[in-house]
Amino acid sequence: MISVAEAHKIIQDRIRRPEIETVKVNDATGRVLAREIVATFPQPRFDNTAMDGFAVRARDTIGASADLPVTLSMKGVVPAGSSADTVIGKGECCQIMTGAPIPEGADAVVVVEESSGFSNNRCVEVFREATDGENIRYGGEEIAEGETLIRPGNRLGAGEIGVAATFGFGELEVYRRPNISLFATGDELIEPGEELKPGQIYNSNLHVFAELSERVGTLVAMQRVLKDSRESLKDFLSEAMEKSNLIVSSGGVSMGKHDYVRDVFLELGVKEYFWKVAQKPGRPFFFGELEETLIFGLPGNPVSSFVCFMEYVWPNKVTARLVESFPRETEKRRYLLGHVEMDGREMVAKPSGKYGSHMFTSALMANAILESPRGEGPLKSGQEITARLLPWSELQ
Ligand code: AMP
Ligand code: MG
């Protein structure tokens, strides 16, 4: 029997990063970014107007009011999407539409409502003094060219997709979704919706696994309830092995007379890394590998299989920056419940202030389990920490 930490290490060492694939920006929802997205240009890309109105030289409007308007001569119209080849000289202006580039010489925009209005006249009356820079969105004021926008490992939603599109990314590099196959074994199991006969129970575990698999971003390739027979296990496994990066089973891995799962794994040549872990629940827990397919044999009791799936199969660890110090143990991995949130584009983590393992109210504000590796002295605020997001919680 091995410890939880040893089990984690063995699994961690076997996990390979998924391959990278390119998807259209519209198909990237929910995917995990594989390569950093950097601003390809400053944003805004050029000085432009925030309002419809007149591009002017602010100093030409000094003293303007509704009673004593200043009259400026019209140099033309700059619509959005045009290039700014007009030049504004003393006493001149041009009509300009939201998003259009500010012409050379102009340093402010007077909104159309504060003028005699758009017309084909050669002149316009301005009813108010403009201040330098008024209604101008300056190039680079939001983002500088080369700034990191989205880091690898981030899951992509509407905001990330919108930002990627803003900077011209029609395609994104994301991690390929691993294929997962799920099976449950037990002669007593039937599927929900069917009628129970004496001695039977409903298979719930596979529905938990399938739900978690979807959430974690894997594709469920196969999902089946099998009888406790070597033949049905072998048939399933030979097909699943072809189709899957991961296989997860429930049931049939302990000491029962009809617990064939491990035997069949071994017969098929699966390399066993471990079979029992010092934990409760979930002591019988098989982990092995065959031709790069990772195989998890979880116990059948629903709480055991749920806990084991969350602990070992779910790879939802992220790296966050601590905003407080975090204890470390010299000999043990240290876990604390905590809270992870986005601070701008960075994920920050704060451990619960309640350190005792008996203090379960620490769970109330938690959306993550934070963990520090063995080491001397606490991790300091500003250092990175690993966080396991609780999938039913939200990042705020
Ligand atoms: P096993 O690990 O096969 O010895 O199963 C342990 C217990 O979990 C038994 O009481 C099973 O009936 C129950 N069990 C096994 N598989 C499932 C499943 N897929 N859904 C719900 N309960 C199960
Ligand atoms: Mg069983």
Coordinates of C-alpha atoms and ligand atoms in Angstrom, one line a residue:
M1 CA 0.0 0.0 0.0
I2 CA 1.3 3.5 -0.9
S3 CA 0.5 6.9 0.5
V4 CA -1.7 9.5 -1.2
A5 CA 1.3 11.6 -1.9
E6 CA 3.1 8.7 -3.6
A7 CA 0.0 7.9 -5.6
H8 CA -0.1 11.5 -6.8
K9 CA 3.5 11.6 -7.7
I10 CA 3.2 8.4 -9.7
I11 CA 0.2 9.7 -11.5
Q12 CA 1.7 13.1 -12.1
D13 CA 4.8 11.5 -13.6
R14 CA 2.7 9.6 -16.1
I15 CA 0.5 12.5 -17.2
R16 CA 1.4 14.0 -20.5
R17 CA 0.3 17.4 -21.6
P18 CA -2.3 17.0 -24.3
E19 CA -1.3 17.8 -27.8
I20 CA -2.0 21.2 -29.1
E21 CA -4.5 21.9 -31.9
T22 CA -5.6 25.0 -33.7
V23 CA -9.3 25.9 -33.6
K24 CA -11.3 28.8 -35.1
V25 CA -11.8 31.5 -32.6
N26 CA -15.6 30.8 -32.7
D27 CA -15.0 27.2 -31.7
A28 CA -12.7 27.9 -28.8
T29 CA -15.4 28.3 -26.1
G30 CA -14.5 26.3 -23.0
R31 CA -11.1 25.2 -24.4
V32 CA -7.8 25.7 -22.6
L33 CA -5.4 28.0 -24.2
A34 CA -2.0 26.4 -25.1
R35 CA 0.0 29.4 -26.3
E36 CA 0.1 32.9 -24.9
I37 CA -1.8 35.6 -26.7
V38 CA 0.1 38.8 -27.0
A39 CA -1.2 42.2 -28.2
T40 CA -0.1 42.4 -31.9
F41 CA -0.6 46.1 -31.9
P42 CA -1.4 48.9 -29.4
Q43 CA -5.0 49.4 -28.5
P44 CA -6.4 51.7 -29.7
R45 CA -4.2 51.2 -32.7
F46 CA -4.3 55.0 -33.6
D47 CA -5.7 58.2 -32.1
N48 CA -9.4 58.3 -32.9
T49 CA -12.6 60.0 -31.9
A50 CA -14.9 58.8 -29.2
M51 CA -17.8 60.9 -30.6
D52 CA -19.4 62.1 -33.8
G53 CA -18.5 65.7 -34.2
F54 CA -15.8 68.0 -35.5
A55 CA -12.0 67.6 -35.2
V56 CA -10.7 71.0 -34.2
R57 CA -7.6 72.8 -32.8
A58 CA -8.8 73.5 -29.2
R59 CA -7.1 76.9 -29.2
D60 CA -9.2 78.0 -32.2
T61 CA -12.4 77.6 -30.0
I62 CA -11.3 79.7 -27.1
G63 CA -14.2 81.9 -25.9
A64 CA -16.8 80.0 -27.9
S65 CA -20.4 79.9 -26.5
A66 CA -23.9 79.5 -27.8
D67 CA -24.3 83.3 -27.8
L68 CA -20.9 83.9 -29.3
P69 CA -20.0 80.9 -31.5
V70 CA -16.7 80.5 -33.2
T71 CA -16.9 79.9 -36.9
L72 CA -14.5 77.3 -38.4
S73 CA -14.0 76.5 -42.0
M74 CA -14.7 72.9 -43.1
K75 CA -12.0 70.8 -44.6
G76 CA -14.2 67.7 -45.3
V77 CA -15.5 64.5 -43.7
V78 CA -13.5 61.7 -42.0
P79 CA -15.7 58.7 -41.7
A80 CA -14.7 55.6 -39.5
G81 CA -12.5 53.3 -41.6
S82 CA -10.8 56.0 -43.6
S83 CA -7.2 57.0 -43.3
A84 CA -6.5 60.4 -41.8
D85 CA -5.0 62.3 -44.8
T86 CA -6.8 65.6 -44.0
V87 CA -4.6 68.3 -42.3
I88 CA -6.3 70.8 -40.0
G89 CA -4.8 74.2 -40.0
K90 CA -5.6 77.4 -38.1
G91 CA -9.3 78.2 -38.1
E92 CA -10.1 74.9 -39.8
C93 CA -12.0 71.7 -38.8
C94 CA -13.5 68.6 -40.3
Q95 CA -16.5 66.4 -39.7
I96 CA -15.4 63.2 -38.0
M97 CA -17.4 60.1 -37.1
T98 CA -16.8 57.8 -34.0
G99 CA -13.8 55.6 -34.5
A100 CA -12.3 57.7 -37.3
P101 CA -8.6 58.7 -37.0
I102 CA -7.9 62.2 -35.7
P103 CA -6.5 64.3 -38.6
E104 CA -3.1 65.8 -38.3
G105 CA -3.2 69.2 -36.6
A106 CA -6.5 68.6 -34.7
D107 CA -6.2 68.0 -30.9
A108 CA -9.9 67.8 -29.8
V109 CA -13.3 66.8 -31.0
V110 CA -16.4 69.0 -30.5
V111 CA -19.5 66.9 -30.3
V112 CA -22.0 67.6 -33.1
E113 CA -24.6 68.6 -30.4
E114 CA -22.4 71.6 -29.5
S115 CA -22.3 73.0 -33.0
S116 CA -24.6 74.2 -35.7
G117 CA -24.6 70.6 -36.9
F118 CA -23.5 68.5 -39.9
S119 CA -24.2 70.1 -43.2
N120 CA -22.7 70.6 -46.6
N121 CA -21.9 74.2 -45.7
R122 CA -18.3 75.4 -45.9
C123 CA -18.4 76.6 -42.3
V124 CA -19.6 75.4 -38.9
E125 CA -20.4 77.3 -35.7
V126 CA -18.9 75.8 -32.5
F127 CA -20.9 76.7 -29.3
R128 CA -18.4 75.7 -26.7
E129 CA -14.7 75.8 -26.0
A130 CA -13.0 72.5 -26.6
T131 CA -10.2 71.4 -24.2
D132 CA -7.0 69.8 -25.4
G133 CA -7.5 66.0 -26.0
E134 CA -11.3 66.2 -25.5
N135 CA -13.1 63.1 -26.9
I136 CA -9.9 61.6 -28.3
R137 CA -9.1 58.0 -27.6
Y138 CA -5.3 57.9 -27.8
G139 CA -3.4 55.1 -29.4
G140 CA -2.0 52.6 -26.9
E141 CA -3.9 54.1 -23.9
E142 CA -5.6 50.7 -23.2
I143 CA -2.9 48.2 -24.1
A144 CA 0.7 48.5 -25.3
E145 CA 1.9 46.4 -28.3
G146 CA 3.5 43.2 -27.0
E147 CA 1.6 43.1 -23.7
T148 CA 0.4 39.6 -22.6
L149 CA -3.3 39.4 -23.0
I150 CA -4.2 35.7 -22.1
R151 CA -1.8 33.2 -20.6
P152 CA -1.7 29.5 -21.4
G153 CA -3.8 27.4 -19.2
N154 CA -6.7 29.8 -19.1
R155 CA -10.1 28.5 -20.2
L156 CA -11.6 30.6 -22.9
G157 CA -15.0 32.2 -22.5
A158 CA -16.7 35.1 -24.2
G159 CA -14.3 37.7 -22.9
E160 CA -11.2 35.9 -23.9
I161 CA -12.6 35.1 -27.3
G162 CA -13.6 38.7 -27.8
V163 CA -10.2 39.9 -26.9
A164 CA -8.5 37.4 -29.2
A165 CA -10.8 38.6 -32.0
T166 CA -10.0 42.3 -31.1
F167 CA -6.4 41.6 -31.8
G168 CA -7.0 39.8 -35.0
F169 CA -6.6 36.1 -34.0
G170 CA -8.9 34.1 -36.2
E171 CA -7.5 30.9 -34.8
L172 CA -6.2 29.9 -31.4
E173 CA -3.9 27.2 -30.2
V174 CA -5.6 25.1 -27.5
Y175 CA -5.0 21.8 -25.9
R176 CA -6.6 18.8 -27.6
R177 CA -9.4 17.4 -25.5
P178 CA -8.4 14.0 -24.3
N179 CA -10.7 11.0 -25.0
I180 CA -11.9 9.2 -21.9
S181 CA -13.7 5.9 -21.7
L182 CA -15.8 5.0 -18.7
F183 CA -17.1 1.6 -17.5
A184 CA -18.8 0.3 -14.5
T185 CA -18.8 -3.4 -13.6
G186 CA -21.3 -5.2 -11.5
D187 CA -24.0 -7.9 -12.2
E188 CA -26.3 -5.9 -9.9
L189 CA -26.1 -2.7 -11.9
I190 CA -28.8 -1.4 -14.3
E191 CA -29.2 2.0 -15.8
P192 CA -31.6 4.7 -14.4
G193 CA -34.9 4.6 -16.2
E194 CA -35.0 0.8 -16.3
E195 CA -37.1 -1.3 -13.9
L196 CA -35.3 -2.6 -10.8
K197 CA -35.5 -6.4 -10.1
P198 CA -34.7 -7.9 -6.7
G199 CA -31.0 -7.4 -5.8
Q200 CA -30.4 -4.8 -8.5
I201 CA -29.2 -1.2 -8.0
Y202 CA -28.9 1.7 -10.4
N203 CA -25.6 2.7 -11.8
S204 CA -24.9 6.2 -10.6
N205 CA -21.1 6.3 -10.8
L206 CA -20.8 6.5 -14.5
H207 CA -23.1 9.4 -14.6
V208 CA -21.0 11.2 -12.0
F209 CA -17.8 10.3 -14.1
A210 CA -19.4 11.5 -17.3
E211 CA -20.5 14.7 -15.8
L212 CA -17.1 15.4 -14.3
S213 CA -15.4 14.3 -17.5
E214 CA -17.5 16.9 -19.5
R215 CA -16.7 19.6 -17.0
V216 CA -13.0 18.9 -17.0
G217 CA -12.9 19.2 -20.8
T218 CA -12.4 15.6 -21.9
L219 CA -14.5 13.9 -24.6
V220 CA -16.4 10.8 -23.4
A221 CA -15.6 8.2 -26.1
M222 CA -17.3 5.2 -24.5
Q223 CA -19.5 4.8 -21.5
R224 CA -20.9 1.3 -20.6
V225 CA -22.2 -0.8 -17.7
L226 CA -20.6 -4.3 -17.9
K227 CA -21.3 -7.6 -16.2
D228 CA -18.8 -9.1 -13.8
S229 CA -17.2 -11.3 -16.4
R230 CA -13.7 -11.5 -17.8
E231 CA -15.1 -11.6 -21.4
S232 CA -17.2 -8.5 -21.2
L233 CA -14.3 -6.6 -19.6
K234 CA -11.8 -7.8 -22.3
D235 CA -14.2 -6.9 -25.1
F236 CA -14.7 -3.4 -23.7
L237 CA -11.1 -2.7 -23.0
S238 CA -9.8 -3.8 -26.3
E239 CA -12.1 -1.3 -28.0
A240 CA -11.6 1.4 -25.4
M241 CA -7.8 1.1 -25.6
E242 CA -8.0 2.1 -29.3
K243 CA -10.2 5.1 -28.7
S244 CA -8.9 6.6 -25.4
N245 CA -6.2 8.5 -23.7
L246 CA -7.8 7.7 -20.4
I247 CA -9.9 4.8 -19.1
V248 CA -11.7 5.1 -15.8
S249 CA -13.7 2.2 -14.3
S250 CA -15.8 1.8 -11.2
G251 CA -16.2 -1.3 -9.2
G252 CA -14.7 -4.8 -9.3
V253 CA -11.2 -3.8 -8.1
S254 CA -11.2 -5.1 -4.5
M255 CA -11.0 -8.6 -3.0
G256 CA -14.4 -9.9 -4.0
K257 CA -14.8 -13.2 -5.7
H258 CA -16.1 -11.5 -8.8
D259 CA -13.7 -8.6 -8.8
Y260 CA -12.0 -9.3 -12.1
V261 CA -11.0 -5.8 -13.2
R262 CA -7.4 -5.9 -12.0
D263 CA -6.9 -9.5 -13.3
V264 CA -8.1 -8.5 -16.7
F265 CA -6.0 -5.4 -16.8
L266 CA -3.0 -7.5 -16.0
E267 CA -3.9 -10.2 -18.4
L268 CA -4.1 -7.6 -21.2
G269 CA -0.6 -6.4 -20.3
V270 CA -1.5 -3.2 -18.4
K271 CA 1.5 -2.0 -16.5
E272 CA 0.4 -1.7 -12.9
Y273 CA 1.8 1.3 -10.9
F274 CA -0.2 0.7 -7.8
W275 CA -3.4 -1.0 -6.6
K276 CA -3.9 0.1 -3.0
V277 CA -3.6 3.6 -1.5
A278 CA -3.7 4.5 2.2
Q279 CA -6.9 6.4 2.2
K280 CA -10.4 6.1 3.4
P281 CA -12.5 5.8 1.4
G282 CA -11.0 4.4 -1.7
R283 CA -8.3 2.0 -0.6
P284 CA -8.6 -0.3 -3.5
F285 CA -7.6 1.9 -6.3
F286 CA -5.8 0.7 -9.4
F287 CA -3.6 2.9 -11.6
G288 CA -1.8 1.6 -14.6
E289 CA -0.9 2.2 -18.2
L290 CA -1.0 0.4 -21.5
E291 CA 0.4 1.9 -24.7
E292 CA 0.1 5.5 -23.4
T293 CA -3.5 5.0 -22.2
L294 CA -3.7 5.8 -18.5
I295 CA -6.0 3.5 -16.6
F296 CA -7.7 4.3 -13.3
G297 CA -9.7 1.5 -11.6
L298 CA -11.8 3.1 -8.9
P299 CA -13.8 1.3 -6.3
G300 CA -17.5 0.9 -6.7
N301 CA -18.9 2.6 -3.7
P302 CA -20.3 5.9 -4.9
V303 CA -18.6 8.2 -2.4
S304 CA -15.3 6.3 -2.8
S305 CA -15.4 6.6 -6.6
F306 CA -16.4 10.3 -6.5
V307 CA -13.7 11.2 -4.1
C308 CA -11.1 9.2 -6.0
F309 CA -12.1 10.8 -9.3
M310 CA -11.9 14.3 -7.8
E311 CA -8.6 13.6 -6.1
Y312 CA -6.7 11.8 -8.9
V313 CA -8.4 12.0 -12.3
W314 CA -9.5 15.6 -12.3
P315 CA -6.6 17.7 -13.5
N316 CA -8.0 21.0 -12.5
K317 CA -5.0 22.4 -10.9
V318 CA -4.0 26.0 -11.7
T319 CA -1.3 28.2 -10.6
A320 CA -2.2 31.3 -8.7
R321 CA -0.3 34.1 -6.9
L322 CA -0.5 34.2 -3.2
V323 CA -1.8 37.5 -1.6
E324 CA -1.0 36.2 1.9
S325 CA 1.6 33.8 3.3
F326 CA 0.9 30.1 3.2
P327 CA 2.3 27.5 5.7
R328 CA 4.6 24.7 4.6
E329 CA 5.5 21.5 6.3
T330 CA 9.0 20.1 6.1
E331 CA 7.8 16.5 5.6
K332 CA 4.3 16.8 4.3
R333 CA 2.2 18.4 1.6
R334 CA 0.1 21.0 3.2
Y335 CA -3.5 21.6 2.1
L336 CA -5.8 24.5 3.1
L337 CA -9.1 25.5 1.8
G338 CA -9.0 28.9 0.2
H339 CA -10.3 31.3 -2.3
V340 CA -9.0 31.9 -5.8
E341 CA -10.1 34.9 -7.9
M342 CA -9.0 36.8 -10.9
D343 CA -7.2 40.1 -10.3
G344 CA -7.1 41.7 -13.7
R345 CA -5.7 38.9 -15.8
E346 CA -3.9 37.2 -12.9
M347 CA -5.3 34.5 -10.7
V348 CA -4.7 35.2 -7.0
A349 CA -5.1 32.9 -4.0
K350 CA -5.8 33.5 -0.4
P351 CA -5.9 30.6 2.1
S352 CA -8.6 30.4 4.7
G353 CA -7.5 32.0 7.9
K354 CA -8.7 28.9 9.8
Y355 CA -5.8 26.4 9.8
G356 CA -7.2 23.6 11.9
S357 CA -8.3 20.5 10.0
H358 CA -11.4 20.4 12.4
M359 CA -12.5 23.8 11.3
F360 CA -14.9 23.0 8.6
T361 CA -16.5 26.4 8.4
S362 CA -13.4 27.2 6.4
A363 CA -15.3 25.5 3.6
L364 CA -17.9 28.2 3.4
M365 CA -15.8 30.8 1.7
A366 CA -13.7 28.3 -0.3
N367 CA -13.7 27.7 -4.0
A368 CA -10.4 25.9 -4.1
I369 CA -8.0 23.6 -2.2
L370 CA -4.6 25.2 -2.0
E371 CA -1.5 23.1 -1.6
S372 CA 2.1 23.8 -0.8
P373 CA 4.8 21.2 -1.4
R374 CA 7.2 20.2 1.4
G375 CA 9.7 22.8 2.4
E376 CA 11.2 25.1 5.0
G377 CA 9.3 28.2 6.0
P378 CA 6.0 29.5 4.7
L379 CA 5.4 30.5 1.1
K380 CA 5.3 34.3 1.0
S381 CA 2.7 36.6 -0.4
G382 CA 3.6 37.1 -4.1
Q383 CA 4.8 33.5 -4.5
E384 CA 3.0 31.1 -6.7
I385 CA 0.9 28.3 -5.3
T386 CA -1.0 25.4 -6.8
A387 CA -4.8 25.5 -6.4
R388 CA -7.4 22.8 -7.2
L389 CA -10.5 24.6 -8.1
L390 CA -13.7 23.1 -6.7
P391 CA -15.7 22.6 -9.9
W392 CA -19.0 23.4 -8.4
S393 CA -17.8 26.8 -7.2
E394 CA -17.3 29.8 -9.4
L395 CA -14.3 32.0 -9.8
Q396 CA -15.4 35.5 -8.9
Ligands
AMP1 P1 -17.4 -3.1 -5.8 O1 -16.3 -2.1 -5.7 O2 -17.6 -3.7 -7.1 O3 -17.2 -4.2 -4.7 O4 -18.7 -2.3 -5.3 C1 -18.8 -1.8 -4.1 C2 -20.3 -1.3 -3.9 O5 -20.5 -0.2 -4.8 C3 -21.3 -2.3 -4.1 O6 -22.3 -2.2 -3.1 C4 -21.8 -2.0 -5.5 O7 -23.2 -2.4 -5.6 C5 -21.7 -0.5 -5.5 N1 -21.5 0.0 -6.9 C6 -20.6 -0.6 -7.7 N2 -20.7 0.0 -8.9 C7 -21.6 1.0 -8.8 C8 -22.2 2.0 -9.7 N3 -21.7 2.1 -10.9 N4 -23.1 2.8 -9.2 C9 -23.5 2.7 -7.9 N5 -23.1 1.8 -7.1 C10 -22.2 1.0 -7.5
MG2 MG -18.8 -5.3 -7.7

